[in-house]
Coordinates of C-alpha atoms in Angstrom, one line a residue:
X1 CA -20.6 -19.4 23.2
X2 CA -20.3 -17.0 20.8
X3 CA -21.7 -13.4 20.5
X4 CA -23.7 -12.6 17.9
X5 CA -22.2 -9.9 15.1
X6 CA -24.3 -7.2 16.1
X7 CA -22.7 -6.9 19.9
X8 CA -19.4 -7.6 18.4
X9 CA -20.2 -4.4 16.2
X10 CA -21.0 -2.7 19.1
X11 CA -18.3 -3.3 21.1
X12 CA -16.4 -1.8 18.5
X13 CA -17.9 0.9 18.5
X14 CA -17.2 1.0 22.5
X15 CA -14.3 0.8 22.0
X16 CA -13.2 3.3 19.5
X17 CA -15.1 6.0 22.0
X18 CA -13.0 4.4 24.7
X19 CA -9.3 5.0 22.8
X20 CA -9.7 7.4 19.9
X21 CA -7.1 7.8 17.4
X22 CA -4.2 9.6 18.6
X23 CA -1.4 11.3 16.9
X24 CA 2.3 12.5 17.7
X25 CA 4.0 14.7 15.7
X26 CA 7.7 14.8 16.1
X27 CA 10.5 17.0 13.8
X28 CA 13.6 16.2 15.9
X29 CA 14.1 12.7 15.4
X30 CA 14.6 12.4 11.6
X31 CA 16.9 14.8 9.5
X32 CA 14.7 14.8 6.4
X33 CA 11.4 14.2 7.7
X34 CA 8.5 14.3 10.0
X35 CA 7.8 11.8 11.8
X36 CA 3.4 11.5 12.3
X37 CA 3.1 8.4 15.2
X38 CA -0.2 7.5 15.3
X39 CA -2.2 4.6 18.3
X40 CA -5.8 3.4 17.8
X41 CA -8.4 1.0 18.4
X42 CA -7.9 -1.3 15.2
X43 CA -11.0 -1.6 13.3
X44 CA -10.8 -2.2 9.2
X45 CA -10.6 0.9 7.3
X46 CA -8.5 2.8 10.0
X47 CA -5.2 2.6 8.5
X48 CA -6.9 3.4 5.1
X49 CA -8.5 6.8 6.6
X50 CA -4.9 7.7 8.2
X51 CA -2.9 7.0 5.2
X52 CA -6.3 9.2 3.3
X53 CA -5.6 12.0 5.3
X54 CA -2.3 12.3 5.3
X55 CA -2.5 12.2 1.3
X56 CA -5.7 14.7 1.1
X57 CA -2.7 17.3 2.8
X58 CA -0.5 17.0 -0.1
X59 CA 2.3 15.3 2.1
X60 CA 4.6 12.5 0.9
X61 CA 5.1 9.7 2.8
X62 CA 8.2 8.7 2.6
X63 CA 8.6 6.0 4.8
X64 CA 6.3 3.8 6.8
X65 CA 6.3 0.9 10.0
X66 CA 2.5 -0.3 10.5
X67 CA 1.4 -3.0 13.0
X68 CA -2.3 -3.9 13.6
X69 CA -1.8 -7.3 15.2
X70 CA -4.1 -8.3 18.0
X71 CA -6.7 -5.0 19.2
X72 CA -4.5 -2.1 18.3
X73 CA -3.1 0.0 15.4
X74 CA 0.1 1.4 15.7
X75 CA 1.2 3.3 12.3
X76 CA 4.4 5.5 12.0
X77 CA 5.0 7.6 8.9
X78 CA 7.9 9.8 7.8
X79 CA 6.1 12.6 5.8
X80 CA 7.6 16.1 3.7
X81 CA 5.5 18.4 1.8
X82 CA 5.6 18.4 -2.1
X83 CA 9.0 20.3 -1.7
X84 CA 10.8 17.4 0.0
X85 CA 10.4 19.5 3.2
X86 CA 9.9 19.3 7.0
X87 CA 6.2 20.3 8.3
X88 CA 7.1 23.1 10.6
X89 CA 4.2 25.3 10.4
X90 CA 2.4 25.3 14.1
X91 CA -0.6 25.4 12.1
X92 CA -0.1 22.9 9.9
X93 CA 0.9 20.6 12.7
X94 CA -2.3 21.4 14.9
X95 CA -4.3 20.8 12.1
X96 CA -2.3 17.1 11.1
X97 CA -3.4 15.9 14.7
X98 CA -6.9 17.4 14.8
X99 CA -7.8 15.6 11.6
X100 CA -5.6 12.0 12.5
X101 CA -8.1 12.4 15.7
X102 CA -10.9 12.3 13.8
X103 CA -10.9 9.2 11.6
X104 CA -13.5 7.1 11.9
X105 CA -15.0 9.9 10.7
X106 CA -13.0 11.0 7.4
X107 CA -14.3 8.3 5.0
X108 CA -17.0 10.8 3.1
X109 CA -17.2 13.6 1.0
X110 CA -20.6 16.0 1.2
X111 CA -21.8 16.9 -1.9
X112 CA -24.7 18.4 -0.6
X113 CA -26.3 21.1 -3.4
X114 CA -24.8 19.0 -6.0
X115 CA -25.6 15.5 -8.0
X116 CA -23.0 13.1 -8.7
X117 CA -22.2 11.6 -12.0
X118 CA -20.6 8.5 -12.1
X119 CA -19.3 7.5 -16.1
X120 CA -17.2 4.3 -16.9
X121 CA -16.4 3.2 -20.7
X122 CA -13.6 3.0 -23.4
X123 CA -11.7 5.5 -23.4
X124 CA -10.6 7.8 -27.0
X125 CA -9.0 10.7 -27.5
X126 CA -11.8 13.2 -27.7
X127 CA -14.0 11.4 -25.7
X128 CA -13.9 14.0 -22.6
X129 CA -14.7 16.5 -25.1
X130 CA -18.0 14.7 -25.9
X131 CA -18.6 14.4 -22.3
X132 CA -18.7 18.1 -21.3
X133 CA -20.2 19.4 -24.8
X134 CA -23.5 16.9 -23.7
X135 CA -23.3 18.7 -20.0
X136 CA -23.3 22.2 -21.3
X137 CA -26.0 21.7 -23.9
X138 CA -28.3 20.4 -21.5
X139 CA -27.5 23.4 -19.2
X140 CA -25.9 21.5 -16.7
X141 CA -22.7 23.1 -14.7
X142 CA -19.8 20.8 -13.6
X143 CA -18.8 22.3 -10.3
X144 CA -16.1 19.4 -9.8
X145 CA -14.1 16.5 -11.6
X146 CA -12.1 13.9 -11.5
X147 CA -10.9 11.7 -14.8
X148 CA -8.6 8.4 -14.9
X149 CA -7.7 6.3 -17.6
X150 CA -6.1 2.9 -17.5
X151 CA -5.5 0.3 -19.9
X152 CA -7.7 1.8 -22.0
X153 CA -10.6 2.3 -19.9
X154 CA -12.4 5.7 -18.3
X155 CA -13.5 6.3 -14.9
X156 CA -14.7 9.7 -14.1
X157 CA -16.9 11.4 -10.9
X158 CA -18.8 14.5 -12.1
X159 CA -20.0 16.7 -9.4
X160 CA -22.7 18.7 -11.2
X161 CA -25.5 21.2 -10.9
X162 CA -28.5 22.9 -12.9
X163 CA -27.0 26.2 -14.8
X164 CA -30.6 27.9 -14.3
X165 CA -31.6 26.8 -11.0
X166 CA -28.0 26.4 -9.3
X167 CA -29.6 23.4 -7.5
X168 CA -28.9 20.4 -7.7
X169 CA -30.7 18.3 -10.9
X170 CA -33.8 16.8 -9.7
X171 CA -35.8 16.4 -12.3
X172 CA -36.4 13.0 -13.1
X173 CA -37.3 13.6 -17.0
X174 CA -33.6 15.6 -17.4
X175 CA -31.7 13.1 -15.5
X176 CA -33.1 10.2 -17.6
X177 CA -31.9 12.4 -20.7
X178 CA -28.3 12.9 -19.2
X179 CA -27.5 9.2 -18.7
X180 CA -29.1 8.2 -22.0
X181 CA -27.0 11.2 -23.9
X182 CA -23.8 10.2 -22.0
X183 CA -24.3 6.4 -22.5
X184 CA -24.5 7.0 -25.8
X185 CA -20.8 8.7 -25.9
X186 CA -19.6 6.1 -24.1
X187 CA -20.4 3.3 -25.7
X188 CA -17.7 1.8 -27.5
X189 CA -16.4 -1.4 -29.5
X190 CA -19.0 -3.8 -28.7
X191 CA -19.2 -2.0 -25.3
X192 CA -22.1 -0.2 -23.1
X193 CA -20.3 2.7 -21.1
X194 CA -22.2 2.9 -18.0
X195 CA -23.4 5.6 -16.3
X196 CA -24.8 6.1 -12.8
X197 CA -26.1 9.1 -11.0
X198 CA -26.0 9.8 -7.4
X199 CA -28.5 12.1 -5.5
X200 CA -27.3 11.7 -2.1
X201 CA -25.6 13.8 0.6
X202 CA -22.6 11.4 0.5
X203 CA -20.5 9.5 -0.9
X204 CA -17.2 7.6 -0.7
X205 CA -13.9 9.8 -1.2
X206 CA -13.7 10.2 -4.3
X207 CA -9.8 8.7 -5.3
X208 CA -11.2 5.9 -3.5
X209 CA -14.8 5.4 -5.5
X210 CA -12.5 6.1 -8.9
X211 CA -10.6 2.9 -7.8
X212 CA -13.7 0.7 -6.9
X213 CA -14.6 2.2 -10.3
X214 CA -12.2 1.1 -12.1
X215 CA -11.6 -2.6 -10.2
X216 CA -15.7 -3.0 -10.6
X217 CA -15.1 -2.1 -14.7
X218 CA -12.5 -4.5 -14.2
X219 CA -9.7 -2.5 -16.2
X220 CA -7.0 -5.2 -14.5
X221 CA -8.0 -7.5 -17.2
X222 CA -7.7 -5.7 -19.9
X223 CA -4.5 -5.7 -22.1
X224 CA -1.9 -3.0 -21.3
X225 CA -1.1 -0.2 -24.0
X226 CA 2.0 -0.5 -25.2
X227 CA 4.2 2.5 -23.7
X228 CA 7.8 3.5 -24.2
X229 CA 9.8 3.8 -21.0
X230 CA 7.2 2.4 -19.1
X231 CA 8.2 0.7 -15.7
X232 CA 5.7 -1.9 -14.1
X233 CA 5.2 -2.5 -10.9
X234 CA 6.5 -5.9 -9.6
X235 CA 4.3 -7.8 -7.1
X236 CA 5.3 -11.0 -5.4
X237 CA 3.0 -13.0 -3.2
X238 CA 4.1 -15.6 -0.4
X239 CA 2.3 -17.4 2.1
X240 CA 4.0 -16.9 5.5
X241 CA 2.8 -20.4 7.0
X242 CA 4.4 -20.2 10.6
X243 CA 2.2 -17.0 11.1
X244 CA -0.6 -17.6 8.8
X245 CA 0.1 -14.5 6.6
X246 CA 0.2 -13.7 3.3
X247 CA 3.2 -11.8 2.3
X248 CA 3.0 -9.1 -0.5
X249 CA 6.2 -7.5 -1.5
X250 CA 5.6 -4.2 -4.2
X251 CA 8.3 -2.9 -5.8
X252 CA 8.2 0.0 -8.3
X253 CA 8.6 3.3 -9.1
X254 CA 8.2 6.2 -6.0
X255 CA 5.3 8.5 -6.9
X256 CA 3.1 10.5 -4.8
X257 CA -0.5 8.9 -3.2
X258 CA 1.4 5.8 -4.1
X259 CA 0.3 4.0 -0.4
X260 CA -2.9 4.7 -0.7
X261 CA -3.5 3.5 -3.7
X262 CA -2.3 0.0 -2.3
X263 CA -4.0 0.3 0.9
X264 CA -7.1 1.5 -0.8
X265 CA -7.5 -1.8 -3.0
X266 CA -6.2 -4.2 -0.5
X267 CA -9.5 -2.4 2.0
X268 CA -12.0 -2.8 -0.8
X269 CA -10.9 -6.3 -1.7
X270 CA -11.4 -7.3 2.0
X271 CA -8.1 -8.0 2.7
X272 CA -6.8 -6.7 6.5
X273 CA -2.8 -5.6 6.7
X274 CA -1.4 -6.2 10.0
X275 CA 2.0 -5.4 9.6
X276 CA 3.4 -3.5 6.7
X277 CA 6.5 -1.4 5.9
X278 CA 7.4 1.5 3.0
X279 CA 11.2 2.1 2.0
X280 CA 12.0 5.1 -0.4
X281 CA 15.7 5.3 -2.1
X282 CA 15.8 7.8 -4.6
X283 CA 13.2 7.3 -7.4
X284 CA 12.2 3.9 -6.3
X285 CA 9.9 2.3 -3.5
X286 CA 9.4 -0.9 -1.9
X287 CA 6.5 -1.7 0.5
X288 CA 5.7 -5.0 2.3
X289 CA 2.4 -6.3 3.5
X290 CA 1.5 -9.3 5.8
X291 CA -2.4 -9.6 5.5
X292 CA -5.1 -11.8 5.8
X293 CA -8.8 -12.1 4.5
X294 CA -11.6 -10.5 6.4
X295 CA -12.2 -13.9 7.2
X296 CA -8.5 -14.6 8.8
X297 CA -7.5 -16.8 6.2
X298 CA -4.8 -16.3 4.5
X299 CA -4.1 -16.0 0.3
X300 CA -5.5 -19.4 -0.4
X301 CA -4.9 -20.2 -4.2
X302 CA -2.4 -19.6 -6.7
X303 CA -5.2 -18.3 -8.7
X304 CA -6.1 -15.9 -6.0
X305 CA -2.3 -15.0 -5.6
X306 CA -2.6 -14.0 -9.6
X307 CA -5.5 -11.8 -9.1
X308 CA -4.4 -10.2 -6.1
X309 CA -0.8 -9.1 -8.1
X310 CA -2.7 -8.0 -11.3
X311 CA -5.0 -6.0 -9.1
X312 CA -2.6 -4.5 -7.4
X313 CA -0.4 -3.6 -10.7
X314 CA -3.5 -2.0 -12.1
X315 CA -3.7 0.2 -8.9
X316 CA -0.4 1.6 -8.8
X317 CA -0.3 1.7 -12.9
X318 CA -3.7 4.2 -12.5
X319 CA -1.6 7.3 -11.9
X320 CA 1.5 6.2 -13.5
X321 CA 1.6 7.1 -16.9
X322 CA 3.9 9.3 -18.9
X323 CA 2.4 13.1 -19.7
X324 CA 2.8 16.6 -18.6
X325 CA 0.7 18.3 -16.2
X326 CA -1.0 21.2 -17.6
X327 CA -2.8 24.0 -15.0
X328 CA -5.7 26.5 -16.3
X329 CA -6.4 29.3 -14.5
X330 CA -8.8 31.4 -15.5
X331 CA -12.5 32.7 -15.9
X332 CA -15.5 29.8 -15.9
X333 CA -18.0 30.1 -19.0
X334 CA -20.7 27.7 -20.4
X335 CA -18.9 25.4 -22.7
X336 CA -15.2 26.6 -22.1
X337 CA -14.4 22.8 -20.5
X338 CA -15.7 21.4 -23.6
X339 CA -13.5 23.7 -26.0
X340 CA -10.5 23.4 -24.1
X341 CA -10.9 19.3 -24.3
X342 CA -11.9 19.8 -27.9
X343 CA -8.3 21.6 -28.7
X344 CA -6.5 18.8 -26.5
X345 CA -8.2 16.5 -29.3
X346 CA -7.0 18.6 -32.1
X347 CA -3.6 18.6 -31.6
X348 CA -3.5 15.1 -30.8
X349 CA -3.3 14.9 -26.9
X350 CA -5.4 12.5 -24.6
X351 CA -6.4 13.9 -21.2
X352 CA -5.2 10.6 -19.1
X353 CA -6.0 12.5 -15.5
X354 CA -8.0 15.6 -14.9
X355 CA -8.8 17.6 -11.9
X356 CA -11.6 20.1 -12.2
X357 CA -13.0 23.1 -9.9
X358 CA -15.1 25.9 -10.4
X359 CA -14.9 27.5 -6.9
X360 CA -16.3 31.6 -7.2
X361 CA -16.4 31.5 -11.2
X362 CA -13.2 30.4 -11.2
X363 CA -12.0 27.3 -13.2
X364 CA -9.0 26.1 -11.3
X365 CA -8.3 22.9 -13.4
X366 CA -5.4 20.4 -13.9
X367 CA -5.2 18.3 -16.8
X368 CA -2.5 15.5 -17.4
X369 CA -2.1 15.1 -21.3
X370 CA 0.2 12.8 -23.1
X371 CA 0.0 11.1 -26.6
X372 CA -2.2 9.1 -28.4
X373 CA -1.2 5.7 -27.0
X374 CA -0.3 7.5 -23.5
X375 CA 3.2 8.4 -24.0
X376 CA 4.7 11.4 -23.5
X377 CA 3.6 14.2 -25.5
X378 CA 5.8 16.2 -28.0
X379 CA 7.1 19.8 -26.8
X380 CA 5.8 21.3 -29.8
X381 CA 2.5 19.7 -29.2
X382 CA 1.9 21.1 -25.8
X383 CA 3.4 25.2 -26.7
X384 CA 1.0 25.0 -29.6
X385 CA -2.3 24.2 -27.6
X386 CA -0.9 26.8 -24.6
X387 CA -0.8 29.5 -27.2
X388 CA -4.2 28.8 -28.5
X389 CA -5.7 28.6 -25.2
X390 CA -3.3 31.8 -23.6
X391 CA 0.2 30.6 -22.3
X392 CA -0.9 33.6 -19.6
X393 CA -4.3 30.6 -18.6
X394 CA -2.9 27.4 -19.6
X395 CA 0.9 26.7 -18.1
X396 CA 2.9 23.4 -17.4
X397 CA 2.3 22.6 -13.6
X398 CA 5.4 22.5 -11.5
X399 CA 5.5 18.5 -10.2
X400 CA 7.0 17.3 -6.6
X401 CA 10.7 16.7 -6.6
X402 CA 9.5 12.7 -6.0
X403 CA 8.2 12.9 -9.8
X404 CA 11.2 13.7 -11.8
X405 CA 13.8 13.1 -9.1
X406 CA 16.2 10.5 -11.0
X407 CA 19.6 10.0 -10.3
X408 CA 21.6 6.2 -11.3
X409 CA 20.5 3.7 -9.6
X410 CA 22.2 1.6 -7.5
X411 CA 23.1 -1.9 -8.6
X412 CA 21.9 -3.7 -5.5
X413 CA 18.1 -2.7 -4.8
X414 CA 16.4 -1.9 -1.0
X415 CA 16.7 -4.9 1.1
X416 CA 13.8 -6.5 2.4
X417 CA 13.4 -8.4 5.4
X418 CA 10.9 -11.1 3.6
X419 CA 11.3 -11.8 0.3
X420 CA 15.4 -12.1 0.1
X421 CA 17.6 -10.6 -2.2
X422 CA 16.2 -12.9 -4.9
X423 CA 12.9 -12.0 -5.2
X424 CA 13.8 -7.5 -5.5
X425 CA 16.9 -8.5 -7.4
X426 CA 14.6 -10.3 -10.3
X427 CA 12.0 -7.3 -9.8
X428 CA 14.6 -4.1 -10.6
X429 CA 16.5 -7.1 -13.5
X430 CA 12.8 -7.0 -15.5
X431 CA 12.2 -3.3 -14.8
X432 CA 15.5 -2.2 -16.0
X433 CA 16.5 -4.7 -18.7
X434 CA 14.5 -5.3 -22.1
X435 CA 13.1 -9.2 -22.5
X436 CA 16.1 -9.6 -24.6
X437 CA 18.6 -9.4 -22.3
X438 CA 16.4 -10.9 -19.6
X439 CA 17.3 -14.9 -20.1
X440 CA 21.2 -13.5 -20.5
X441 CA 21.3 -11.7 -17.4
X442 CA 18.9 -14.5 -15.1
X443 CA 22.3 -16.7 -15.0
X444 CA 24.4 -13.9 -13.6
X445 CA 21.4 -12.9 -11.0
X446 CA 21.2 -16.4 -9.9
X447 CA 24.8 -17.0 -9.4
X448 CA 24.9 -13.8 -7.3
X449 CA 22.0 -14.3 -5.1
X450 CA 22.4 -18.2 -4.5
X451 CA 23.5 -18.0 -1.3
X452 CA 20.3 -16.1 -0.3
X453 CA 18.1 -18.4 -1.8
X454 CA 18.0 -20.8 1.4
X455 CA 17.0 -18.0 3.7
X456 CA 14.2 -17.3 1.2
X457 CA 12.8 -21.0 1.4
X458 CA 13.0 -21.1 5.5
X459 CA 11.3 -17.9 5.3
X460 CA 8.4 -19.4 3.5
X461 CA 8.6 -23.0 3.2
X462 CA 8.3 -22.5 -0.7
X463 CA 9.4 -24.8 -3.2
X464 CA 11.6 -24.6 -6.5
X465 CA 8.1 -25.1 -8.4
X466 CA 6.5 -22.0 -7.3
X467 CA 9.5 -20.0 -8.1
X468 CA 10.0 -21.4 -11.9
X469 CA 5.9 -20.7 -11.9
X470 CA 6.8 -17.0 -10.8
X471 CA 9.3 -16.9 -13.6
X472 CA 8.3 -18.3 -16.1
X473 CA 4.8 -15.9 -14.9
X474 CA 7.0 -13.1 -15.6
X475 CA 8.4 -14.1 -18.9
X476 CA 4.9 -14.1 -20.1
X477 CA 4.1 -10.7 -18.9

């Protein structure tokens, strides 16, 4: 017999009132880290809200050992502040395990007093200029903001309120005129920018709702800008068959937030991870997933393996871009947000990323600028726009160690306990090398990594076929 979905639901519930999240702090047993142990009921979304809250605190995690298999979640993550640093603030600590002991309850933001604007499009330079000149001629105050760009698209959440009222904007005849107004910027190249507004009390964090965003605009399928220096994430997918998993092996550049990220898309594309690990060396990461669909089936399709790896790409490649950060500090006005994206636009510099807050009068805001066609943005560019602005408001934001740490790499990779020598080998040969060299140096790789190549096949049952597929996959790309 079996129970119908709503006791099962309940049950869960039980049971996560029964055996709440619990969480272990520990600074003796690693050298360079702190070690954050957490136990819990498993229940999809847990590991997200964990990994969400350890992020939210600014902390780097450096490494990571999940297991979710059968009832339970047990997650263990080495983290250091922005420095590279221990957590040894009592505080600090106290406050890590309150919040890890509240998680079933961390998936919402309140934006109560406020409305939330919602914009997707084609992104320009000069379009966020547009954007805020609209809001501050309709006498609307942006409170708070975030801005992403990918592959040419825009996803931004615009928490916002009335400049006369200091409510929030309820007016049905105003908000009509904001989303036609803004629709109207947005709408590109035989393109309707869409744009949505939100009166609620809640809504979903808000890195989180820019990626469903961004995956709903479906920015994975649209074709990369061409960068300079620009190193893409390799994802592999293999179907574990003896333990009905699908295993997903990333491998790419070590950033900040870069977990969740993953852990975020693989929630909202219904996938469950039930054993995962996350290596840092240097500059580099590699994180392995087993996982299987909400359904407990595993990756079924080639085709579904495709999308799953240019999904996943697209997530990491979200925050990855090459720019400087630039911090304002100083004294909120009607229309200064406009102006300041305004003289971005004059000299030339595209606002890829943008944090905005307005707390006491006070515009705190962080914008990540880089060139037209997202790279890096000249030296001369940037000291020209700070003295415009006030090099005393406008200054280059200081970036974790984990952004521009870079030191030679290694010739042999992190090992990984799946996907063999092979597989990491071929990922670090196409970051590294230009498509030039690649056929030349594909011999040499072979040769050295034949003898792992059987361990590779026993660990999947794969075939030849699927391998040329992968390679020949890659050439493409």
């Amino acid at each position: 017999m079996e129970w119908p979905s709503s006791y099962l639901d309940e049950y869960e519930k039980l049971v996560m009132r029964l055996s709440p999240p619990r969480a272990t702090i520990d600074n003796a047993a690693c050298d360079n880290a702190t070690r954050v142990m957490i136990d819990s009921a498993r229940k999809h979304g847990t590991l997200l809200e964990a990994i969400q809250i350890l992020t939210d605190m600014d902390l780097t995690i450096k490494k990571a050992y999940i297991s979710s298999d059968g009832q339970w979640l047990m997650a263990v993550f080495h983290v250091t502040d922005l420095g590279g640093n221990k957590i040894t603030d009592k505080r600090g600590i106290n406050y890590i395990e309150q919040s890890l002991s509240k998680i079933q309850y961390a998936g919402f933001k309140s934006i109560e007093g406020l409305t939330a604007l919602e914009l997707t499009g084609t992104d320009r330079v000069g379009l966020l200029a547009e954007i805020f000149a609209v809001l501050s001629d309709l006498q609307v105050n942006v409170v708070e903001s975030k801005v992403w760009t990918h592959n040419g698209r825009i996803a931004s959440l615009i928490y916002v309120k009335d400049c006369d009222s200091g409510f929030p904007i309820q007016d049905g005849f105003k908000i009509d005129m904001i989303e036609t107004q803004l629709r109207n910027v947005l709408r590109g190249d035989n393109d309707i920018g869409s744009v949505k507004t939100l009166g609620s009390l809640k809504v979903t964090h808000t890195e989180r709702r820019l990626h469903q965003m961004m995956f709903a605009d479906r920015d994975y399928e649209h074709k990369p800008i061409i960068r300079t220096n620009w190193d893409f994430p390799i994802v592999l997918i293999q179907n574990c068959l003896e333990r009905g998993y699908s295993g997903i092996n990333v491998y790419c550049e070590d950033r900040a937030r870069l977990l969740f990220d993953v852990a975020c898309t693989l929630t909202d594309m219904s996938y469950v991870v039930f054993h995962a690990t996350l290596k840092t060396t240097g500059d580099r990461a590699h994180m392995e997933f087993f996982v299987r669909h909400t359904n407990g089936l595993p990756i079924s399709s080639e085709a579904e393996k495709q999308f799953v790896s240019l999904c996943l790409r697209a997530a990491i490649e979200r925050r990855a871009s090459e720019g400087v950060w630039l911090e304002l500090h100083a004294e909120d006005r009607p229309g200064s947000l406009a102006e300041i994206m305004r003289t971005f636009g004059e000299y030339g510099l595209n606002v890829a990323r943008a944090e905005i807050s307005t707390p006491c009068k006070i515009a705190r805001n962080s914008f990540y600028v880089t060139d037209a066609v997202g790279n890096a943005a000249d030296t001369k560019m940037i000291e020209s726009v700070r003295q415009k602005i006030g090099l005393g408001k406008l200054r280059v934001k200081e970036l974790p160690l984990i952004n521009y740490y870079k030191k030679e790499r290694n010739d042999d990779p992190p090992s990984t306990s799946i996907s063999g020598a092979f597989l990491i080998s071929l990922g670090n040969l196409v970051t590294r090398n230009s498509r030039g060299s690649f056929l030349i140096s594909l011999g040499n790789l072979v040769t050295r990594n034949l003898r792992n190549l059987g361990s590779l096949i026993r660990s999947y049952s794969g075939t030849i076929k699927s391998k040329i597929v992968l390679v020949e996959t890659l050439l493409k790309e």
